[in-house]
Amino acid sequence: MPRKERIVEIESLRGMAFAAVVLQHSIAHFSIVPETKLEDGVLLAILLMLTKFAVPLFIFITGMVLFYNTGDQLNYGRFMHKRLTDVIIPYVIWTLIYFVLTPNGIRGIGWQELPELGLKLLTGKTTSHFWYIIMLIQFYVLFPLFLRAIRYVYKRFGSRGRGIVLLITGVVYLILTDQLGNIAAFMERLHIPVLTEAFTTYADRNFLYFFFYFVLGAVAGISVQHWNMWISRLRWVYWTVFIVLGLRFTYLLMLEYQKPEGIRITFYTVSLIRPDMAIFLIASIMVMYQLAGKLRNPFAVRWLGWIGGVSYGGYLMHMLMLRYSYIPDELLYVAWGINSTIRMILTWILALALSCVLPWLISRIRWGKWIVGTVPGGKRNIRIKQHMKNS
């Protein structure tokens, strides 16, 4: 198969999504510090809504890249082998790291801890952000089914029919997110081992509650030219939805802050799995894609591309980097009397820098791929380029 042309927007989008993930978790931490006031809460709410696209955008990118790069035949064994080495093994290594490095120090691993470790490994419960990896692996495992279904639609229907199928799929997805609680209650009554937990305790990492973002990415990947055309044609629609719903959710957060005991900054209102949030996130994906396409500054494109290239390893380690980034805040920023929002931004920049530089450095060592996944310019890629040059 001839090598396909790179989609430049994807490289920038990965960088944007990862920076947004780190910012979201920085916001979550500073929402509960004692010095954070209501005016800080307003700014945090606005920043949170501007970065809410992060995980859905990552899912969209996954779908788009997989469908763009997959030829007429899928070698499933080779496909899963690559995911094993690039995604699953680094996840296992970082699960062990987080399991050992608790907030209170270092813990040992004995025979008695193995069942707990095994459960956390399978559920992504070692740390708060690993739920995404568990959900992502489900898309990889089920990729042949998505591939067959979407290719069938493209062969069976014309452009109008495909649009109708996509619209129906979107409506089904909105209904599914709206019925989250009822589905959980129904599955609880059935009490089927594993399956019940997938729709109750671990519903937040069930691929069914995120599948439309993957399908949307598949649609974009199958026909990038048509996707770009619709991004241009529908810009007033998705920008309007993005702004209107973004303001609405910001207002709802302001209401949520008002508790009987006083002002308390929380973000339960903006859960990912709800129909109005899904509409906002779909619009957000399109907004970010358009912005990435219009980005012409070589410096910005280069740096976002670099951040995107190290984003998987950075995602795995960024919560640990945030933990260390709080140290200057506790020792310096508070003593200097810096505003909470500014402290949050400084912490975010430091954590983002550490989460990018360390994966890049690790990728330069021989076994770096097993720790941070494949990084452009990493040790393995350098060897491949050198081999091609010598050939």
mmCIF file of C-alpha atoms in Angstrom:
data_model
loop_
_atom_site.group_PDB
_atom_site.id
_atom_site.type_symbol
_atom_site.label_atom_id
_atom_site.label_comp_id
_atom_site.label_asym_id
_atom_site.label_seq_id
_atom_site.Cartn_x
_atom_site.Cartn_y
_atom_site.Cartn_z
ATOM 1 C CA MET A 1 0.000 0.000 0.000
ATOM 2 C CA PRO A 2 1.403 3.460 -0.886
ATOM 3 C CA ARG A 3 1.914 5.701 2.135
ATOM 4 C CA LYS A 4 -0.964 8.142 2.492
ATOM 5 C CA GLU A 5 -0.471 11.857 2.837
ATOM 6 C CA ARG A 6 -0.405 13.132 6.404
ATOM 7 C CA ILE A 7 -3.455 14.947 7.744
ATOM 8 C CA VAL A 8 -1.772 18.025 9.203
ATOM 9 C CA GLU A 9 -4.815 18.930 11.311
ATOM 10 C CA ILE A 10 -4.510 15.651 13.232
ATOM 11 C CA GLU A 11 -1.054 16.509 14.532
ATOM 12 C CA SER A 12 -2.241 19.893 15.818
ATOM 13 C CA LEU A 13 -5.463 18.418 17.215
ATOM 14 C CA ARG A 14 -3.570 15.861 19.294
ATOM 15 C CA GLY A 15 -1.480 18.620 20.828
ATOM 16 C CA MET A 16 -4.553 20.737 21.555
ATOM 17 C CA ALA A 17 -6.396 17.794 23.122
ATOM 18 C CA PHE A 18 -3.513 16.818 25.382
ATOM 19 C CA ALA A 19 -2.901 20.387 26.568
ATOM 20 C CA ALA A 20 -6.639 20.590 27.332
ATOM 21 C CA VAL A 21 -6.561 17.342 29.350
ATOM 22 C CA VAL A 22 -3.754 18.628 31.581
ATOM 23 C CA LEU A 23 -5.566 21.947 32.003
ATOM 24 C CA GLN A 24 -8.790 20.184 33.015
ATOM 25 C CA HIS A 25 -7.038 18.278 35.785
ATOM 26 C CA SER A 26 -5.256 21.436 36.928
ATOM 27 C CA ILE A 27 -8.660 23.139 37.158
ATOM 28 C CA ALA A 28 -10.064 20.240 39.191
ATOM 29 C CA HIS A 29 -7.299 20.573 41.772
ATOM 30 C CA PHE A 30 -7.518 24.346 42.187
ATOM 31 C CA SER A 31 -11.305 24.300 42.413
ATOM 32 C CA ILE A 32 -10.966 22.903 45.933
ATOM 33 C CA VAL A 33 -8.050 24.893 47.344
ATOM 34 C CA PRO A 34 -9.147 27.208 50.199
ATOM 35 C CA GLU A 35 -7.886 30.380 48.497
ATOM 36 C CA THR A 36 -10.112 29.931 45.431
ATOM 37 C CA LYS A 37 -12.918 32.515 45.459
ATOM 38 C CA LEU A 38 -16.132 32.850 43.456
ATOM 39 C CA GLU A 39 -14.497 35.097 40.854
ATOM 40 C CA ASP A 40 -11.831 32.402 40.350
ATOM 41 C CA GLY A 41 -14.616 29.861 40.051
ATOM 42 C CA VAL A 42 -16.142 31.815 37.169
ATOM 43 C CA LEU A 43 -12.832 31.822 35.297
ATOM 44 C CA LEU A 44 -12.304 28.126 36.031
ATOM 45 C CA ALA A 45 -15.780 27.343 34.684
ATOM 46 C CA ILE A 46 -15.084 29.218 31.440
ATOM 47 C CA LEU A 47 -11.711 27.499 31.009
ATOM 48 C CA LEU A 48 -13.267 24.122 31.769
ATOM 49 C CA MET A 49 -15.918 24.559 29.078
ATOM 50 C CA LEU A 50 -13.261 25.656 26.586
ATOM 51 C CA THR A 51 -11.308 22.435 27.248
ATOM 52 C CA LYS A 52 -14.175 19.980 27.652
ATOM 53 C CA PHE A 53 -13.600 18.720 24.101
ATOM 54 C CA ALA A 54 -10.353 16.930 25.054
ATOM 55 C CA VAL A 55 -11.375 13.274 25.522
ATOM 56 C CA PRO A 56 -14.089 13.218 22.802
ATOM 57 C CA LEU A 57 -11.557 14.789 20.434
ATOM 58 C CA PHE A 58 -9.023 12.056 21.242
ATOM 59 C CA ILE A 59 -11.698 9.441 20.432
ATOM 60 C CA PHE A 60 -12.557 11.266 17.196
ATOM 61 C CA ILE A 61 -8.861 11.349 16.229
ATOM 62 C CA THR A 62 -8.548 7.614 16.922
ATOM 63 C CA GLY A 63 -11.488 6.825 14.649
ATOM 64 C CA MET A 64 -10.292 9.173 11.931
ATOM 65 C CA VAL A 65 -6.718 7.850 11.874
ATOM 66 C CA LEU A 66 -7.748 4.187 11.958
ATOM 67 C CA PHE A 67 -10.227 4.518 9.105
ATOM 68 C CA TYR A 68 -7.928 6.768 7.092
ATOM 69 C CA ASN A 69 -4.960 4.405 7.318
ATOM 70 C CA THR A 70 -6.728 1.037 7.024
ATOM 71 C CA GLY A 71 -6.614 -0.368 3.505
ATOM 72 C CA ASP A 72 -8.990 -2.808 1.854
ATOM 73 C CA GLN A 73 -7.843 -5.655 4.096
ATOM 74 C CA LEU A 74 -7.342 -5.497 7.854
ATOM 75 C CA ASN A 75 -4.686 -7.773 9.322
ATOM 76 C CA TYR A 76 -6.253 -7.953 12.775
ATOM 77 C CA GLY A 77 -3.338 -9.846 14.340
ATOM 78 C CA ARG A 78 -0.818 -7.242 13.195
ATOM 79 C CA PHE A 79 -3.221 -4.458 14.155
ATOM 80 C CA MET A 80 -3.641 -5.716 17.736
ATOM 81 C CA HIS A 81 0.085 -6.482 18.052
ATOM 82 C CA LYS A 82 0.848 -2.828 17.357
ATOM 83 C CA ARG A 83 -1.743 -1.726 19.949
ATOM 84 C CA LEU A 84 -0.248 -4.174 22.424
ATOM 85 C CA THR A 85 3.235 -2.689 22.073
ATOM 86 C CA ASP A 86 2.244 0.959 21.609
ATOM 87 C CA VAL A 87 -0.707 1.246 23.996
ATOM 88 C CA ILE A 88 -1.301 -1.692 26.328
ATOM 89 C CA ILE A 89 2.234 -2.458 27.555
ATOM 90 C CA PRO A 90 2.970 1.214 28.441
ATOM 91 C CA TYR A 91 -0.397 1.297 30.222
ATOM 92 C CA VAL A 92 0.528 -1.810 32.253
ATOM 93 C CA ILE A 93 3.899 -0.285 33.197
ATOM 94 C CA TRP A 94 2.325 2.970 34.328
ATOM 95 C CA THR A 95 -0.374 1.101 36.224
ATOM 96 C CA LEU A 96 2.412 -0.511 38.244
ATOM 97 C CA ILE A 97 4.086 2.878 38.744
ATOM 98 C CA TYR A 98 0.910 4.525 40.032
ATOM 99 C CA PHE A 99 0.117 1.495 42.175
ATOM 100 C CA VAL A 100 3.506 1.679 43.861
ATOM 101 C CA LEU A 101 3.795 5.482 44.087
ATOM 102 C CA THR A 102 0.860 6.315 46.324
ATOM 103 C CA PRO A 103 0.269 9.926 47.516
ATOM 104 C CA ASN A 104 1.545 8.838 50.936
ATOM 105 C CA GLY A 105 4.751 7.262 49.693
ATOM 106 C CA ILE A 106 5.956 4.013 48.149
ATOM 107 C CA ARG A 107 4.097 0.773 48.759
ATOM 108 C CA GLY A 108 5.363 -2.727 48.196
ATOM 109 C CA ILE A 109 3.694 -5.378 46.092
ATOM 110 C CA GLY A 110 3.203 -8.739 47.784
ATOM 111 C CA TRP A 111 1.042 -11.718 46.942
ATOM 112 C CA GLN A 112 -1.828 -10.214 48.923
ATOM 113 C CA GLU A 113 -1.836 -7.074 46.737
ATOM 114 C CA LEU A 114 -1.989 -8.957 43.410
ATOM 115 C CA PRO A 115 -5.818 -9.353 43.289
ATOM 116 C CA GLU A 116 -6.238 -5.613 43.947
ATOM 117 C CA LEU A 117 -3.610 -4.768 41.337
ATOM 118 C CA GLY A 118 -5.228 -7.104 38.798
ATOM 119 C CA LEU A 119 -8.649 -5.536 39.282
ATOM 120 C CA LYS A 120 -7.255 -2.015 38.950
ATOM 121 C CA LEU A 121 -5.346 -3.030 35.847
ATOM 122 C CA LEU A 122 -8.517 -4.343 34.170
ATOM 123 C CA THR A 123 -10.692 -1.413 35.223
ATOM 124 C CA GLY A 124 -8.254 1.512 35.058
ATOM 125 C CA LYS A 125 -8.884 2.364 38.696
ATOM 126 C CA THR A 126 -5.235 2.849 39.617
ATOM 127 C CA THR A 127 -5.562 6.555 38.927
ATOM 128 C CA SER A 128 -8.408 8.816 37.885
ATOM 129 C CA HIS A 129 -7.492 9.242 34.208
ATOM 130 C CA PHE A 130 -6.888 5.610 33.205
ATOM 131 C CA TRP A 131 -10.598 5.096 32.548
ATOM 132 C CA TYR A 132 -9.907 6.506 29.081
ATOM 133 C CA ILE A 133 -7.311 3.818 28.282
ATOM 134 C CA ILE A 134 -9.765 1.046 29.200
ATOM 135 C CA MET A 135 -12.409 2.616 26.975
ATOM 136 C CA LEU A 136 -9.889 3.107 24.150
ATOM 137 C CA ILE A 137 -8.839 -0.554 24.229
ATOM 138 C CA GLN A 138 -12.475 -1.547 23.688
ATOM 139 C CA PHE A 139 -12.524 0.431 20.424
ATOM 140 C CA TYR A 140 -9.351 -1.345 19.290
ATOM 141 C CA VAL A 141 -10.747 -4.783 20.107
ATOM 142 C CA LEU A 142 -14.052 -4.045 18.336
ATOM 143 C CA PHE A 143 -12.503 -2.167 15.417
ATOM 144 C CA PRO A 144 -13.255 -4.919 12.837
ATOM 145 C CA LEU A 145 -16.975 -4.690 13.692
ATOM 146 C CA PHE A 146 -16.971 -0.899 13.311
ATOM 147 C CA LEU A 147 -15.006 -1.252 10.077
ATOM 148 C CA ARG A 148 -17.428 -3.764 8.573
ATOM 149 C CA ALA A 149 -20.540 -1.818 9.609
ATOM 150 C CA ILE A 150 -19.343 1.556 8.351
ATOM 151 C CA ARG A 151 -17.992 0.164 5.099
ATOM 152 C CA TYR A 152 -21.322 -1.571 4.531
ATOM 153 C CA VAL A 153 -23.142 1.755 4.908
ATOM 154 C CA TYR A 154 -20.760 3.420 2.456
ATOM 155 C CA LYS A 155 -21.248 0.686 -0.138
ATOM 156 C CA ARG A 156 -24.992 0.364 0.373
ATOM 157 C CA PHE A 157 -26.032 4.044 0.389
ATOM 158 C CA GLY A 158 -25.276 7.222 -1.505
ATOM 159 C CA SER A 159 -24.215 10.472 0.152
ATOM 160 C CA ARG A 160 -27.774 11.370 1.207
ATOM 161 C CA GLY A 161 -28.407 7.920 2.670
ATOM 162 C CA ARG A 162 -25.113 8.008 4.563
ATOM 163 C CA GLY A 163 -26.064 11.368 6.044
ATOM 164 C CA ILE A 164 -29.403 9.962 7.196
ATOM 165 C CA VAL A 165 -27.706 6.913 8.761
ATOM 166 C CA LEU A 166 -25.240 9.179 10.571
ATOM 167 C CA LEU A 167 -28.109 11.351 11.817
ATOM 168 C CA ILE A 168 -30.043 8.311 13.075
ATOM 169 C CA THR A 169 -26.887 7.001 14.764
ATOM 170 C CA GLY A 170 -26.452 10.368 16.480
ATOM 171 C CA VAL A 171 -30.075 10.330 17.718
ATOM 172 C CA VAL A 172 -29.588 6.799 19.077
ATOM 173 C CA TYR A 173 -26.466 7.972 20.874
ATOM 174 C CA LEU A 174 -28.291 10.936 22.447
ATOM 175 C CA ILE A 175 -31.062 8.614 23.659
ATOM 176 C CA LEU A 176 -28.456 6.266 25.087
ATOM 177 C CA THR A 177 -26.778 9.050 27.074
ATOM 178 C CA ASP A 178 -30.179 10.312 28.256
ATOM 179 C CA GLN A 179 -31.092 6.870 29.576
ATOM 180 C CA LEU A 180 -27.845 6.299 31.465
ATOM 181 C CA GLY A 181 -29.574 6.076 34.848
ATOM 182 C CA ASN A 182 -32.432 3.863 33.659
ATOM 183 C CA ILE A 183 -30.044 1.486 31.902
ATOM 184 C CA ALA A 184 -27.956 1.231 35.071
ATOM 185 C CA ALA A 185 -31.047 0.473 37.175
ATOM 186 C CA PHE A 186 -32.202 -2.188 34.683
ATOM 187 C CA MET A 187 -28.782 -3.869 34.592
ATOM 188 C CA GLU A 188 -28.625 -3.749 38.368
ATOM 189 C CA ARG A 189 -31.832 -5.787 38.541
ATOM 190 C CA LEU A 190 -30.463 -8.341 36.063
ATOM 191 C CA HIS A 191 -27.308 -8.719 38.150
ATOM 192 C CA ILE A 192 -25.192 -10.326 35.412
ATOM 193 C CA PRO A 193 -21.541 -10.666 36.477
ATOM 194 C CA VAL A 194 -19.192 -8.266 34.624
ATOM 195 C CA LEU A 195 -21.955 -7.019 32.286
ATOM 196 C CA THR A 196 -23.900 -5.342 35.091
ATOM 197 C CA GLU A 197 -20.752 -3.595 36.324
ATOM 198 C CA ALA A 198 -20.052 -2.381 32.775
ATOM 199 C CA PHE A 199 -23.271 -0.329 32.887
ATOM 200 C CA THR A 200 -23.157 0.676 36.562
ATOM 201 C CA THR A 201 -19.845 0.917 38.436
ATOM 202 C CA TYR A 202 -17.770 1.253 35.264
ATOM 203 C CA ALA A 203 -20.280 2.963 32.969
ATOM 204 C CA ASP A 204 -17.938 5.937 32.579
ATOM 205 C CA ARG A 205 -15.488 3.713 30.663
ATOM 206 C CA ASN A 206 -18.031 1.757 28.614
ATOM 207 C CA PHE A 207 -17.360 2.390 24.912
ATOM 208 C CA LEU A 208 -21.111 2.517 24.151
ATOM 209 C CA TYR A 209 -21.372 5.871 25.916
ATOM 210 C CA PHE A 210 -18.666 7.350 23.661
ATOM 211 C CA PHE A 211 -19.078 5.454 20.397
ATOM 212 C CA PHE A 212 -20.510 8.324 18.335
ATOM 213 C CA TYR A 213 -17.290 10.342 18.560
ATOM 214 C CA PHE A 214 -15.459 7.316 17.137
ATOM 215 C CA VAL A 215 -18.051 6.947 14.360
ATOM 216 C CA LEU A 216 -17.750 10.648 13.566
ATOM 217 C CA GLY A 217 -13.984 10.212 13.285
ATOM 218 C CA ALA A 218 -14.534 7.206 11.018
ATOM 219 C CA VAL A 219 -16.737 9.296 8.725
ATOM 220 C CA ALA A 220 -14.011 11.953 8.557
ATOM 221 C CA GLY A 221 -11.271 9.378 7.936
ATOM 222 C CA ILE A 222 -13.051 7.546 5.139
ATOM 223 C CA SER A 223 -13.503 10.724 3.123
ATOM 224 C CA VAL A 224 -11.343 13.577 4.383
ATOM 225 C CA GLN A 225 -12.246 15.776 1.437
ATOM 226 C CA HIS A 226 -15.998 15.531 2.098
ATOM 227 C CA TRP A 227 -15.443 16.029 5.818
ATOM 228 C CA ASN A 228 -13.484 19.221 5.168
ATOM 229 C CA MET A 229 -16.260 20.408 2.852
ATOM 230 C CA TRP A 230 -18.895 19.965 5.567
ATOM 231 C CA ILE A 231 -16.638 21.601 8.155
ATOM 232 C CA SER A 232 -16.636 24.645 5.899
ATOM 233 C CA ARG A 233 -20.353 24.564 5.062
ATOM 234 C CA LEU A 234 -21.649 24.018 8.600
ATOM 235 C CA ARG A 235 -19.337 26.447 10.412
ATOM 236 C CA TRP A 236 -22.129 28.843 11.420
ATOM 237 C CA VAL A 237 -24.180 25.949 12.805
ATOM 238 C CA TYR A 238 -21.557 24.338 15.007
ATOM 239 C CA TRP A 239 -20.074 27.666 16.127
ATOM 240 C CA THR A 240 -23.534 28.818 17.223
ATOM 241 C CA VAL A 241 -24.146 25.548 19.106
ATOM 242 C CA PHE A 242 -20.703 25.751 20.696
ATOM 243 C CA ILE A 243 -21.184 29.324 21.935
ATOM 244 C CA VAL A 244 -24.819 28.991 23.054
ATOM 245 C CA LEU A 245 -24.399 25.685 24.893
ATOM 246 C CA GLY A 246 -21.035 26.772 26.291
ATOM 247 C CA LEU A 247 -22.659 29.834 27.860
ATOM 248 C CA ARG A 248 -25.566 27.716 29.098
ATOM 249 C CA PHE A 249 -23.271 25.232 30.845
ATOM 250 C CA THR A 250 -21.221 28.053 32.347
ATOM 251 C CA TYR A 251 -24.443 29.509 33.783
ATOM 252 C CA LEU A 252 -25.469 26.090 35.139
ATOM 253 C CA LEU A 253 -22.102 25.788 36.847
ATOM 254 C CA MET A 254 -22.638 29.152 38.515
ATOM 255 C CA LEU A 255 -25.918 27.793 39.898
ATOM 256 C CA GLU A 256 -24.181 24.594 41.019
ATOM 257 C CA TYR A 257 -21.649 26.581 43.035
ATOM 258 C CA GLN A 258 -24.433 27.885 45.294
ATOM 259 C CA LYS A 259 -24.803 25.319 48.087
ATOM 260 C CA PRO A 260 -26.869 25.667 51.300
ATOM 261 C CA GLU A 261 -23.625 25.916 53.263
ATOM 262 C CA GLY A 262 -22.277 28.613 50.944
ATOM 263 C CA ILE A 263 -20.243 28.802 47.743
ATOM 264 C CA ARG A 264 -18.534 25.543 46.806
ATOM 265 C CA ILE A 265 -16.925 25.024 43.410
ATOM 266 C CA THR A 266 -17.922 21.695 41.837
ATOM 267 C CA PHE A 267 -18.416 20.512 38.267
ATOM 268 C CA TYR A 268 -21.014 17.716 38.424
ATOM 269 C CA THR A 269 -23.306 19.557 35.992
ATOM 270 C CA VAL A 270 -20.889 19.112 33.094
ATOM 271 C CA SER A 271 -20.619 15.320 33.118
ATOM 272 C CA LEU A 272 -19.592 13.937 29.727
ATOM 273 C CA ILE A 273 -22.467 11.449 29.497
ATOM 274 C CA ARG A 274 -25.597 13.545 29.011
ATOM 275 C CA PRO A 275 -27.380 14.444 25.735
ATOM 276 C CA ASP A 276 -26.981 18.230 25.817
ATOM 277 C CA MET A 277 -23.302 17.836 26.686
ATOM 278 C CA ALA A 278 -22.906 15.380 23.797
ATOM 279 C CA ILE A 279 -24.298 17.975 21.379
ATOM 280 C CA PHE A 280 -21.912 20.566 22.784
ATOM 281 C CA LEU A 281 -18.972 18.172 22.449
ATOM 282 C CA ILE A 282 -19.801 17.273 18.846
ATOM 283 C CA ALA A 283 -19.867 20.990 18.038
ATOM 284 C CA SER A 284 -16.603 21.417 19.988
ATOM 285 C CA ILE A 285 -14.869 18.748 17.902
ATOM 286 C CA MET A 286 -15.879 20.541 14.713
ATOM 287 C CA VAL A 287 -14.794 23.903 16.104
ATOM 288 C CA MET A 288 -11.372 22.554 17.065
ATOM 289 C CA TYR A 289 -10.968 20.835 13.704
ATOM 290 C CA GLN A 290 -11.719 24.074 11.885
ATOM 291 C CA LEU A 291 -9.306 26.024 14.084
ATOM 292 C CA ALA A 292 -6.582 23.428 13.495
ATOM 293 C CA GLY A 293 -7.179 23.679 9.757
ATOM 294 C CA LYS A 294 -6.859 27.463 9.822
ATOM 295 C CA LEU A 295 -3.688 27.414 11.907
ATOM 296 C CA ARG A 296 -0.953 28.699 9.626
ATOM 297 C CA ASN A 297 1.724 29.852 12.075
ATOM 298 C CA PRO A 298 4.672 27.464 11.526
ATOM 299 C CA PHE A 299 5.857 27.828 15.129
ATOM 300 C CA ALA A 300 2.435 26.957 16.583
ATOM 301 C CA VAL A 301 1.908 24.074 14.152
ATOM 302 C CA ARG A 302 5.356 22.646 14.909
ATOM 303 C CA TRP A 303 4.939 22.834 18.688
ATOM 304 C CA LEU A 304 1.402 21.472 18.718
ATOM 305 C CA GLY A 305 2.586 18.645 16.475
ATOM 306 C CA TRP A 306 5.445 17.897 18.865
ATOM 307 C CA ILE A 307 3.104 17.910 21.866
ATOM 308 C CA GLY A 308 0.737 15.620 19.979
ATOM 309 C CA GLY A 309 3.597 13.250 19.158
ATOM 310 C CA VAL A 310 4.427 12.682 22.838
ATOM 311 C CA SER A 311 0.805 12.885 23.999
ATOM 312 C CA TYR A 312 0.234 9.198 24.793
ATOM 313 C CA GLY A 313 3.213 8.881 27.097
ATOM 314 C CA GLY A 314 2.374 12.330 28.449
ATOM 315 C CA TYR A 315 -1.203 11.273 29.122
ATOM 316 C CA LEU A 316 -0.052 8.224 31.055
ATOM 317 C CA MET A 317 2.264 10.226 33.310
ATOM 318 C CA HIS A 318 0.605 13.653 33.516
ATOM 319 C CA MET A 319 -1.256 13.048 36.788
ATOM 320 C CA LEU A 320 2.054 12.155 38.428
ATOM 321 C CA MET A 321 3.649 15.261 36.902
ATOM 322 C CA LEU A 322 0.778 17.344 38.258
ATOM 323 C CA ARG A 323 1.426 15.876 41.693
ATOM 324 C CA TYR A 324 5.009 17.189 41.547
ATOM 325 C CA SER A 325 3.900 20.466 39.966
ATOM 326 C CA TYR A 326 1.880 21.236 43.110
ATOM 327 C CA ILE A 327 5.116 21.459 45.124
ATOM 328 C CA PRO A 328 6.116 24.955 43.854
ATOM 329 C CA ASP A 329 2.533 26.064 44.434
ATOM 330 C CA GLU A 330 2.579 24.926 48.056
ATOM 331 C CA LEU A 331 6.085 26.236 48.764
ATOM 332 C CA LEU A 332 6.165 29.445 46.708
ATOM 333 C CA TYR A 333 2.973 30.626 45.017
ATOM 334 C CA VAL A 334 0.867 30.640 48.183
ATOM 335 C CA ALA A 335 3.562 32.472 50.147
ATOM 336 C CA TRP A 336 3.842 35.044 47.366
ATOM 337 C CA GLY A 337 0.098 35.695 47.502
ATOM 338 C CA ILE A 338 -0.506 34.824 43.851
ATOM 339 C CA ASN A 339 -4.115 34.601 42.699
ATOM 340 C CA SER A 340 -5.527 31.047 42.556
ATOM 341 C CA THR A 341 -6.260 31.190 38.824
ATOM 342 C CA ILE A 342 -2.717 32.351 38.058
ATOM 343 C CA ARG A 343 -1.370 29.585 40.300
ATOM 344 C CA MET A 344 -3.444 27.098 38.351
ATOM 345 C CA ILE A 345 -2.065 28.333 35.022
ATOM 346 C CA LEU A 346 1.539 28.203 36.285
ATOM 347 C CA THR A 347 0.973 24.668 37.577
ATOM 348 C CA TRP A 348 -0.603 23.642 34.254
ATOM 349 C CA ILE A 349 2.343 24.987 32.242
ATOM 350 C CA LEU A 350 4.868 23.183 34.430
ATOM 351 C CA ALA A 351 2.938 19.886 34.366
ATOM 352 C CA LEU A 352 2.439 20.117 30.601
ATOM 353 C CA ALA A 353 6.138 20.802 30.054
ATOM 354 C CA LEU A 354 7.181 17.847 32.237
ATOM 355 C CA SER A 355 4.585 15.586 30.576
ATOM 356 C CA CYS A 356 6.015 16.410 27.151
ATOM 357 C CA VAL A 357 9.753 16.552 27.812
ATOM 358 C CA LEU A 358 9.965 13.328 29.846
ATOM 359 C CA PRO A 359 8.238 11.083 27.238
ATOM 360 C CA TRP A 360 10.476 12.597 24.572
ATOM 361 C CA LEU A 361 13.599 11.871 26.638
ATOM 362 C CA ILE A 362 12.421 8.357 27.513
ATOM 363 C CA SER A 363 11.720 7.657 23.833
ATOM 364 C CA ARG A 364 15.410 8.245 23.083
ATOM 365 C CA ILE A 365 16.499 5.225 25.119
ATOM 366 C CA ARG A 366 16.467 1.712 23.701
ATOM 367 C CA TRP A 367 13.363 0.427 25.473
ATOM 368 C CA GLY A 368 11.572 3.757 25.617
ATOM 369 C CA LYS A 369 8.723 2.609 23.359
ATOM 370 C CA TRP A 370 7.591 0.121 25.997
ATOM 371 C CA ILE A 371 7.236 2.954 28.510
ATOM 372 C CA VAL A 372 5.780 5.863 26.508
ATOM 373 C CA GLY A 373 4.613 4.280 23.241
ATOM 374 C CA THR A 374 5.811 5.321 19.804
ATOM 375 C CA VAL A 375 7.145 8.884 19.694
ATOM 376 C CA PRO A 376 8.133 10.585 16.410
ATOM 377 C CA GLY A 377 11.907 10.918 16.406
ATOM 378 C CA GLY A 378 12.250 8.260 19.113
ATOM 379 C CA LYS A 379 15.005 5.633 19.229
ATOM 380 C CA ARG A 380 13.114 3.074 17.137
ATOM 381 C CA ASN A 381 12.134 5.636 14.484
ATOM 382 C CA ILE A 382 15.738 6.829 14.255
ATOM 383 C CA ARG A 383 16.894 3.234 13.636
ATOM 384 C CA ILE A 384 14.256 2.745 10.927
ATOM 385 C CA LYS A 385 15.242 5.984 9.155
ATOM 386 C CA GLN A 386 18.931 5.040 9.369
ATOM 387 C CA HIS A 387 18.192 1.595 7.928
ATOM 388 C CA MET A 388 16.240 3.119 5.026
ATOM 389 C CA LYS A 389 19.088 5.545 4.389
ATOM 390 C CA ASN A 390 21.686 2.764 4.351
ATOM 391 C CA SER A 391 19.491 0.718 2.010
#
